[in-house]
Amino acid sequence: MKISIGCDHIVTDEKNNLVAYLEGKGHEVIDNGTYDKERTHYPIYGKKTAEKVTSGEADLGIVVCGTGVGISVSSNKVNGIRSALVGDVETARYAKEVLNANVIGMGGRIVGEGLRENIIDVFLESEYQQSEENDKMIERIDALVANEEAKNDDHYFDEFLEKWDNGGYPDK
Ligand code: RB5
């Protein structure tokens, strides 16, 4: 698999360890930096990492900063990205299976090395559970970024609310 990865200066060592881990498992890694400990800003690397995914250069992305929050939020602003900040394997599985997340974010100061590796394993190995419901929901969520109509429509998700009553979604 081709993996795009990025971090800020707070977690350069942790990111380098993840690059080595992924390469050790046979993945091709695009390392978008940062590459040292000089102070920088996480959105630069969230954006770069995400854009490699939307361009098709990478299959999936991994973003890491101190808490994981800043870089995950930044990566989510790239049109076509569904980035999930996670701190456990179950959430990583859900993100991929239900929302077809294409970027996973972690806090390098929050999540320990072993758990980070487990999260990545599960994220890469889990498969999107394709269904009409999941496809539609994802399409609607993706459209929020660029679709002006969606931004002004208070009833944008009404169709999905109705589906709760018909047992359309599993509560997880
Ligand atoms: C440093 O900029 C720190 O705020 C960052 O790594 C991260 O924790 C933000 O979410």
PDB file of C-alpha atoms and ligand atoms in Angstrom:
ATOM      1  CA  MET A   1       0.000   0.000   0.000  1.00  0.00           C
ATOM      2  CA  LYS A   2       1.116   3.603  -0.541  1.00  0.00           C
ATOM      3  CA  ILE A   3       0.849   5.652   2.621  1.00  0.00           C
ATOM      4  CA  SER A   4       1.128   9.418   2.906  1.00  0.00           C
ATOM      5  CA  ILE A   5       2.303  10.570   6.333  1.00  0.00           C
ATOM      6  CA  GLY A   6       2.875  13.929   7.982  1.00  0.00           C
ATOM      7  CA  CYS A   7       3.554  15.463  11.376  1.00  0.00           C
ATOM      8  CA  ASP A   8       4.601  18.657  13.117  1.00  0.00           C
ATOM      9  CA  HIS A   9       7.847  19.278  15.017  1.00  0.00           C
ATOM     10  CA  ILE A  10       6.423  17.996  18.306  1.00  0.00           C
ATOM     11  CA  VAL A  11       6.318  14.385  17.105  1.00  0.00           C
ATOM     12  CA  THR A  12       9.012  14.061  14.436  1.00  0.00           C
ATOM     13  CA  ASP A  13      10.611  11.097  16.219  1.00  0.00           C
ATOM     14  CA  GLU A  14       7.265   9.347  16.569  1.00  0.00           C
ATOM     15  CA  LYS A  15       6.519   9.916  12.877  1.00  0.00           C
ATOM     16  CA  ASN A  16       9.955   8.590  11.894  1.00  0.00           C
ATOM     17  CA  ASN A  17       9.262   5.463  13.952  1.00  0.00           C
ATOM     18  CA  LEU A  18       5.967   5.013  12.122  1.00  0.00           C
ATOM     19  CA  VAL A  19       7.657   5.413   8.739  1.00  0.00           C
ATOM     20  CA  ALA A  20      10.137   2.683   9.704  1.00  0.00           C
ATOM     21  CA  TYR A  21       7.296   0.495  10.995  1.00  0.00           C
ATOM     22  CA  LEU A  22       5.296   0.869   7.779  1.00  0.00           C
ATOM     23  CA  GLU A  23       8.294   0.290   5.533  1.00  0.00           C
ATOM     24  CA  GLY A  24       9.170  -2.756   7.615  1.00  0.00           C
ATOM     25  CA  LYS A  25       5.747  -4.124   6.731  1.00  0.00           C
ATOM     26  CA  GLY A  26       6.394  -3.582   3.033  1.00  0.00           C
ATOM     27  CA  HIS A  27       4.413  -0.381   2.511  1.00  0.00           C
ATOM     28  CA  GLU A  28       5.626   2.472   0.354  1.00  0.00           C
ATOM     29  CA  VAL A  29       5.659   5.681   2.397  1.00  0.00           C
ATOM     30  CA  ILE A  30       5.486   9.271   1.179  1.00  0.00           C
ATOM     31  CA  ASP A  31       6.917  11.286   4.058  1.00  0.00           C
ATOM     32  CA  ASN A  32       5.610  14.854   3.797  1.00  0.00           C
ATOM     33  CA  GLY A  33       7.573  16.080   6.804  1.00  0.00           C
ATOM     34  CA  THR A  34       8.251  17.826   8.934  1.00  0.00           C
ATOM     35  CA  TYR A  35      11.712  16.304   9.080  1.00  0.00           C
ATOM     36  CA  ASP A  36      13.275  17.966  12.112  1.00  0.00           C
ATOM     37  CA  LYS A  37      12.379  19.629  15.434  1.00  0.00           C
ATOM     38  CA  GLU A  38      12.359  23.199  14.194  1.00  0.00           C
ATOM     39  CA  ARG A  39       9.074  24.869  15.151  1.00  0.00           C
ATOM     40  CA  THR A  40       6.518  24.780  12.386  1.00  0.00           C
ATOM     41  CA  HIS A  41       2.752  24.554  11.957  1.00  0.00           C
ATOM     42  CA  TYR A  42       0.697  21.390  11.757  1.00  0.00           C
ATOM     43  CA  PRO A  43      -1.781  22.543   9.026  1.00  0.00           C
ATOM     44  CA  ILE A  44       1.061  22.611   6.480  1.00  0.00           C
ATOM     45  CA  TYR A  45       1.608  18.875   6.960  1.00  0.00           C
ATOM     46  CA  GLY A  46      -2.059  17.988   7.374  1.00  0.00           C
ATOM     47  CA  LYS A  47      -2.751  19.607   4.012  1.00  0.00           C
ATOM     48  CA  LYS A  48       0.254  18.070   2.241  1.00  0.00           C
ATOM     49  CA  THR A  49      -0.493  14.608   3.565  1.00  0.00           C
ATOM     50  CA  ALA A  50      -4.172  14.796   2.641  1.00  0.00           C
ATOM     51  CA  GLU A  51      -3.518  16.121  -0.857  1.00  0.00           C
ATOM     52  CA  LYS A  52      -1.379  13.082  -1.671  1.00  0.00           C
ATOM     53  CA  VAL A  53      -4.448  10.973  -0.924  1.00  0.00           C
ATOM     54  CA  THR A  54      -6.931  13.013  -2.954  1.00  0.00           C
ATOM     55  CA  SER A  55      -4.499  13.176  -5.884  1.00  0.00           C
ATOM     56  CA  GLY A  56      -4.235   9.383  -5.869  1.00  0.00           C
ATOM     57  CA  GLU A  57      -0.484   9.378  -5.170  1.00  0.00           C
ATOM     58  CA  ALA A  58      -1.234   7.563  -1.912  1.00  0.00           C
ATOM     59  CA  ASP A  59      -3.952   5.109  -0.922  1.00  0.00           C
ATOM     60  CA  LEU A  60      -4.336   6.360   2.639  1.00  0.00           C
ATOM     61  CA  GLY A  61      -2.919   8.996   4.960  1.00  0.00           C
ATOM     62  CA  ILE A  62      -1.644   9.179   8.524  1.00  0.00           C
ATOM     63  CA  VAL A  63      -1.291  12.478  10.385  1.00  0.00           C
ATOM     64  CA  VAL A  64       0.306  12.988  13.784  1.00  0.00           C
ATOM     65  CA  CYS A  65       0.825  16.060  15.957  1.00  0.00           C
ATOM     66  CA  GLY A  66       1.040  16.497  19.722  1.00  0.00           C
ATOM     67  CA  THR A  67      -2.627  15.876  20.418  1.00  0.00           C
ATOM     68  CA  GLY A  68      -3.537  14.880  16.874  1.00  0.00           C
ATOM     69  CA  VAL A  69      -6.332  17.445  16.900  1.00  0.00           C
ATOM     70  CA  GLY A  70      -4.756  20.272  14.921  1.00  0.00           C
ATOM     71  CA  ILE A  71      -3.396  18.156  12.111  1.00  0.00           C
ATOM     72  CA  SER A  72      -6.563  16.017  11.842  1.00  0.00           C
ATOM     73  CA  VAL A  73      -8.822  19.053  11.637  1.00  0.00           C
ATOM     74  CA  SER A  74      -6.518  20.596   9.019  1.00  0.00           C
ATOM     75  CA  SER A  75      -6.442  17.470   6.874  1.00  0.00           C
ATOM     76  CA  ASN A  76     -10.249  17.326   6.978  1.00  0.00           C
ATOM     77  CA  LYS A  77     -10.456  20.677   5.199  1.00  0.00           C
ATOM     78  CA  VAL A  78      -9.076  19.145   2.011  1.00  0.00           C
ATOM     79  CA  ASN A  79     -11.976  18.310  -0.280  1.00  0.00           C
ATOM     80  CA  GLY A  80     -12.485  14.539  -0.423  1.00  0.00           C
ATOM     81  CA  ILE A  81     -10.772  13.784   2.871  1.00  0.00           C
ATOM     82  CA  ARG A  82     -12.460  11.960   5.725  1.00  0.00           C
ATOM     83  CA  SER A  83      -9.932  12.155   8.514  1.00  0.00           C
ATOM     84  CA  ALA A  84     -10.589  10.489  11.874  1.00  0.00           C
ATOM     85  CA  LEU A  85      -8.689  11.326  15.040  1.00  0.00           C
ATOM     86  CA  VAL A  86      -8.452   8.108  17.024  1.00  0.00           C
ATOM     87  CA  GLY A  87      -6.871   6.797  20.196  1.00  0.00           C
ATOM     88  CA  ASP A  88      -8.052   3.196  20.110  1.00  0.00           C
ATOM     89  CA  VAL A  89      -8.318   0.352  17.614  1.00  0.00           C
ATOM     90  CA  GLU A  90     -12.095   0.045  17.750  1.00  0.00           C
ATOM     91  CA  THR A  91     -12.574   3.630  16.608  1.00  0.00           C
ATOM     92  CA  ALA A  92     -10.026   3.111  13.840  1.00  0.00           C
ATOM     93  CA  ARG A  93     -11.997   0.089  12.649  1.00  0.00           C
ATOM     94  CA  TYR A  94     -15.281   2.003  12.717  1.00  0.00           C
ATOM     95  CA  ALA A  95     -13.758   4.940  10.847  1.00  0.00           C
ATOM     96  CA  LYS A  96     -12.729   2.704   7.971  1.00  0.00           C
ATOM     97  CA  GLU A  97     -15.665   0.290   7.918  1.00  0.00           C
ATOM     98  CA  VAL A  98     -18.494   2.795   8.192  1.00  0.00           C
ATOM     99  CA  LEU A  99     -17.146   6.158   7.043  1.00  0.00           C
ATOM    100  CA  ASN A 100     -14.442   4.896   4.712  1.00  0.00           C
ATOM    101  CA  ALA A 101     -11.962   7.242   6.398  1.00  0.00           C
ATOM    102  CA  ASN A 102      -8.985   7.865   4.146  1.00  0.00           C
ATOM    103  CA  VAL A 103      -6.801   9.567   6.744  1.00  0.00           C
ATOM    104  CA  ILE A 104      -6.215   8.570  10.346  1.00  0.00           C
ATOM    105  CA  GLY A 105      -4.931  11.010  12.956  1.00  0.00           C
ATOM    106  CA  MET A 106      -3.252  10.352  16.279  1.00  0.00           C
ATOM    107  CA  GLY A 107      -1.762  12.337  19.120  1.00  0.00           C
ATOM    108  CA  GLY A 108       1.899  11.424  19.292  1.00  0.00           C
ATOM    109  CA  ARG A 109       2.078  12.735  22.875  1.00  0.00           C
ATOM    110  CA  ILE A 110      -1.145  10.979  23.838  1.00  0.00           C
ATOM    111  CA  VAL A 111      -1.091   7.545  22.235  1.00  0.00           C
ATOM    112  CA  GLY A 112       1.811   5.208  23.021  1.00  0.00           C
ATOM    113  CA  GLU A 113       3.987   3.629  20.354  1.00  0.00           C
ATOM    114  CA  GLY A 114       2.523   0.130  20.554  1.00  0.00           C
ATOM    115  CA  LEU A 115      -1.040   1.389  20.371  1.00  0.00           C
ATOM    116  CA  ARG A 116      -0.179   3.698  17.476  1.00  0.00           C
ATOM    117  CA  GLU A 117       1.081   0.674  15.549  1.00  0.00           C
ATOM    118  CA  ASN A 118      -1.992  -1.376  16.431  1.00  0.00           C
ATOM    119  CA  ILE A 119      -4.264   1.462  15.314  1.00  0.00           C
ATOM    120  CA  ILE A 120      -2.461   1.709  11.999  1.00  0.00           C
ATOM    121  CA  ASP A 121      -2.610  -2.051  11.448  1.00  0.00           C
ATOM    122  CA  VAL A 122      -6.360  -2.073  12.016  1.00  0.00           C
ATOM    123  CA  PHE A 123      -6.904   1.020   9.895  1.00  0.00           C
ATOM    124  CA  LEU A 124      -4.977  -0.428   6.953  1.00  0.00           C
ATOM    125  CA  GLU A 125      -6.447  -3.917   7.238  1.00  0.00           C
ATOM    126  CA  SER A 126     -10.106  -3.005   7.813  1.00  0.00           C
ATOM    127  CA  GLU A 127     -12.324  -2.768   4.786  1.00  0.00           C
ATOM    128  CA  TYR A 128     -15.070  -0.317   4.041  1.00  0.00           C
ATOM    129  CA  GLN A 129     -18.439  -2.064   4.487  1.00  0.00           C
ATOM    130  CA  GLN A 130     -20.117  -0.811   1.377  1.00  0.00           C
ATOM    131  CA  SER A 131     -23.880  -0.339   1.556  1.00  0.00           C
ATOM    132  CA  GLU A 132     -26.356   2.089   0.050  1.00  0.00           C
ATOM    133  CA  GLU A 133     -26.727   3.780   3.441  1.00  0.00           C
ATOM    134  CA  ASN A 134     -22.996   4.179   4.031  1.00  0.00           C
ATOM    135  CA  ASP A 135     -22.369   5.363   0.467  1.00  0.00           C
ATOM    136  CA  LYS A 136     -25.118   7.974   0.686  1.00  0.00           C
ATOM    137  CA  MET A 137     -24.052   9.278   4.059  1.00  0.00           C
ATOM    138  CA  ILE A 138     -20.438   9.606   2.942  1.00  0.00           C
ATOM    139  CA  GLU A 139     -21.470  11.353  -0.259  1.00  0.00           C
ATOM    140  CA  ARG A 140     -23.497  13.865   1.759  1.00  0.00           C
ATOM    141  CA  ILE A 141     -20.736  14.477   4.274  1.00  0.00           C
ATOM    142  CA  ASP A 142     -18.161  14.948   1.507  1.00  0.00           C
ATOM    143  CA  ALA A 143     -20.423  17.447  -0.237  1.00  0.00           C
ATOM    144  CA  LEU A 144     -20.495  19.675   2.855  1.00  0.00           C
ATOM    145  CA  VAL A 145     -17.050  21.008   1.981  1.00  0.00           C
ATOM    146  CA  ALA A 146     -17.801  22.331  -1.486  1.00  0.00           C
ATOM    147  CA  ASN A 147     -21.558  22.389  -1.952  1.00  0.00           C
ATOM    148  CA  GLU A 148     -23.038  25.842  -1.237  1.00  0.00           C
ATOM    149  CA  GLU A 149     -26.599  24.469  -1.232  1.00  0.00           C
ATOM    150  CA  ALA A 150     -25.699  22.034   1.518  1.00  0.00           C
ATOM    151  CA  LYS A 151     -24.330  24.821   3.696  1.00  0.00           C
ATOM    152  CA  ASN A 152     -27.631  26.724   3.561  1.00  0.00           C
ATOM    153  CA  ASP A 153     -29.984  23.753   3.821  1.00  0.00           C
ATOM    154  CA  ASP A 154     -31.214  23.092   7.380  1.00  0.00           C
ATOM    155  CA  HIS A 155     -32.872  19.899   6.128  1.00  0.00           C
ATOM    156  CA  TYR A 156     -29.790  18.537   4.432  1.00  0.00           C
ATOM    157  CA  PHE A 157     -29.773  15.402   6.619  1.00  0.00           C
ATOM    158  CA  ASP A 158     -33.554  14.908   6.990  1.00  0.00           C
ATOM    159  CA  GLU A 159     -33.544  11.813   4.814  1.00  0.00           C
ATOM    160  CA  PHE A 160     -31.095  10.201   7.232  1.00  0.00           C
ATOM    161  CA  LEU A 161     -33.084  11.160  10.307  1.00  0.00           C
ATOM    162  CA  GLU A 162     -36.069   9.341   8.858  1.00  0.00           C
ATOM    163  CA  LYS A 163     -33.977   6.238   8.350  1.00  0.00           C
ATOM    164  CA  TRP A 164     -33.345   5.903  12.078  1.00  0.00           C
ATOM    165  CA  ASP A 165     -37.045   5.069  12.474  1.00  0.00           C
ATOM    166  CA  ASN A 166     -36.787   2.355   9.851  1.00  0.00           C
ATOM    167  CA  GLY A 167     -33.764   0.713  11.429  1.00  0.00           C
ATOM    168  CA  GLY A 168     -31.533   1.998   8.652  1.00  0.00           C
ATOM    169  CA  TYR A 169     -28.442   2.449  10.803  1.00  0.00           C
ATOM    170  CA  PRO A 170     -26.681   0.359  13.401  1.00  0.00           C
ATOM    171  CA  ASP A 171     -26.014   2.147  16.704  1.00  0.00           C
ATOM    172  CA  LYS A 172     -22.324   1.685  17.315  1.00  0.00           C
TER     173      LYS A 172
HETATM  174  C1  RB5 B   1       2.040  22.275  18.797  1.00  0.00           C
HETATM  175  O1  RB5 B   1       1.775  23.169  17.769  1.00  0.00           O
HETATM  176  C2  RB5 B   1       0.798  21.516  19.233  1.00  0.00           C
HETATM  177  O2  RB5 B   1      -0.213  22.431  19.513  1.00  0.00           O
HETATM  178  C3  RB5 B   1       0.325  20.534  18.166  1.00  0.00           C
HETATM  179  O3  RB5 B   1       1.284  19.554  17.991  1.00  0.00           O
HETATM  180  C4  RB5 B   1      -0.956  19.791  18.468  1.00  0.00           C
HETATM  181  O4  RB5 B   1      -0.966  19.242  19.731  1.00  0.00           O
HETATM  182  C5  RB5 B   1      -2.203  20.474  18.122  1.00  0.00           C
HETATM  183  O5  RB5 B   1      -3.285  19.854  18.058  1.00  0.00           O
END
